[in-house]
């Protein structure tokens, strides 16, 4: 007799199999002489029904400890369930309560809790249906991400978390230091020579610049790691710490970049729809009606592709009153992104060729002198899910842009070297992993698709 997972037990043919299983009690229901435990071990959404004959059960004191939240190990016999809700059930021979969970203090009782409340108990929320399902889908999605790139000959490169350069040039970085801030605050300027790295250092906002180094040697690479942004955006789609997938490809232009991004999203969605069907049906039923159908449609339909200028014209001619201005040169706000994906194109849209002023320094400049070869992938419900571009591979133009923006040229000497020695057209993009999980699960708030969210004034757990 060995301990099995609920997911596997539920698939067995009930033939009087003797087995044991462990997990947490979700609920207990008492009938006349019988108690029913709903046992969950996180291996799948569904619980295993455990049947206990109270008359015969010893010790009787253990019966009282079998309450919501308690951890137990059960041994028994698997049989066909006469009740209509499940195919099989386990008739207990023995139940050992390993860790009780007193009903008067255990916060997760049978009722439905709000996501806001569950955020305050992030140490217990994975024991709910929703957060268990999010964790499993997140796991399945990361596996699919790796499979997509591995099947296509991309090399996984581990780019650094601590960096001295601002990859996006947006200045939204968390500083990393061993200097004593208390002492510093009593006067004087920081002496960075005395700091750990001998100069200011930060948590990375993107692995891209380092990925470019490896792409300019191995041709196809990707990173998948945590990134950090000290943006003061308290929205349902921003985190201070989020995971990003960043492929980078040499000998690849913006069209090849768009093709990769589109097949990448479709691949991951298709893998989840087929491999995580039980959890997806839950999201479809409880979180976002119509979810499965809409994702399947995304898999089956080519993405719309338009330039920023065309997108602006669509917005302007819509006659819709937007809160933010729709003028050539201004950035697309999330209301514009929603309008384009939900009203105009009714599906994902790839927007290219943005004004250079609203994009990062490294993007390839178009011959019009005004736009760059950027590409953002926008999706319904969420807006931007991918940001990327072809990179400027021309040394002179890149140097000029760095100077124009007042960036410290010395800090980028190695980045410029890639253009000095054997430069190639290359391109890449970044997919926000949590935004992808939001999109796939239909969860409204990004804080609910990462195990431990870090946001402004919040880094508990
Ligand atoms: O558009 P972004 O800023 O692009 C880059 O960082 C490039 N270096 C990527 C590249 O070309 N290799 O960010 C990429 C994506 C966004 O589209 C969004 O999905 C996500 O990262 N993202 C965030 N997700 C959660 N919280 C935040 N604060 C995010 N900022 C960006
Ligand atoms: Mg972006």
mmCIF file of C-alpha atoms and ligand atoms in Angstrom, residues 168 229 331 337 354 358-359 362-363 375-376 384-388 430 435, ligand 2:
data_model
loop_
_atom_site.group_PDB
_atom_site.id
_atom_site.type_symbol
_atom_site.label_atom_id
_atom_site.label_comp_id
_atom_site.label_asym_id
_atom_site.label_seq_id
_atom_site.Cartn_x
_atom_site.Cartn_y
_atom_site.Cartn_z
ATOM 1 C CA UNK A 168 14.496 50.507 -20.761
ATOM 2 C CA UNK A 229 9.962 48.032 -11.744
ATOM 3 C CA UNK A 331 1.154 56.766 -26.081
ATOM 4 C CA UNK A 337 -5.839 49.272 -26.300
ATOM 5 C CA UNK A 354 5.430 53.769 -32.859
ATOM 6 C CA UNK A 358 7.582 57.084 -26.629
ATOM 7 C CA UNK A 359 9.817 54.028 -27.091
ATOM 8 C CA UNK A 362 17.517 50.585 -28.632
ATOM 9 C CA UNK A 363 14.708 50.273 -31.170
ATOM 10 C CA UNK A 375 5.764 46.025 -31.935
ATOM 11 C CA UNK A 376 3.282 45.683 -29.093
ATOM 12 C CA UNK A 384 -0.546 45.190 -23.841
ATOM 13 C CA UNK A 385 0.770 41.710 -23.173
ATOM 14 C CA UNK A 386 3.976 41.872 -25.251
ATOM 15 C CA UNK A 387 6.367 44.709 -25.996
ATOM 16 C CA UNK A 388 9.213 44.248 -28.425
ATOM 17 C CA UNK A 430 9.107 40.562 -23.751
ATOM 18 C CA UNK A 435 -0.427 39.239 -17.848
HETATM 19 MG MG1 LIG B 2 5.745 48.150 -23.276
#
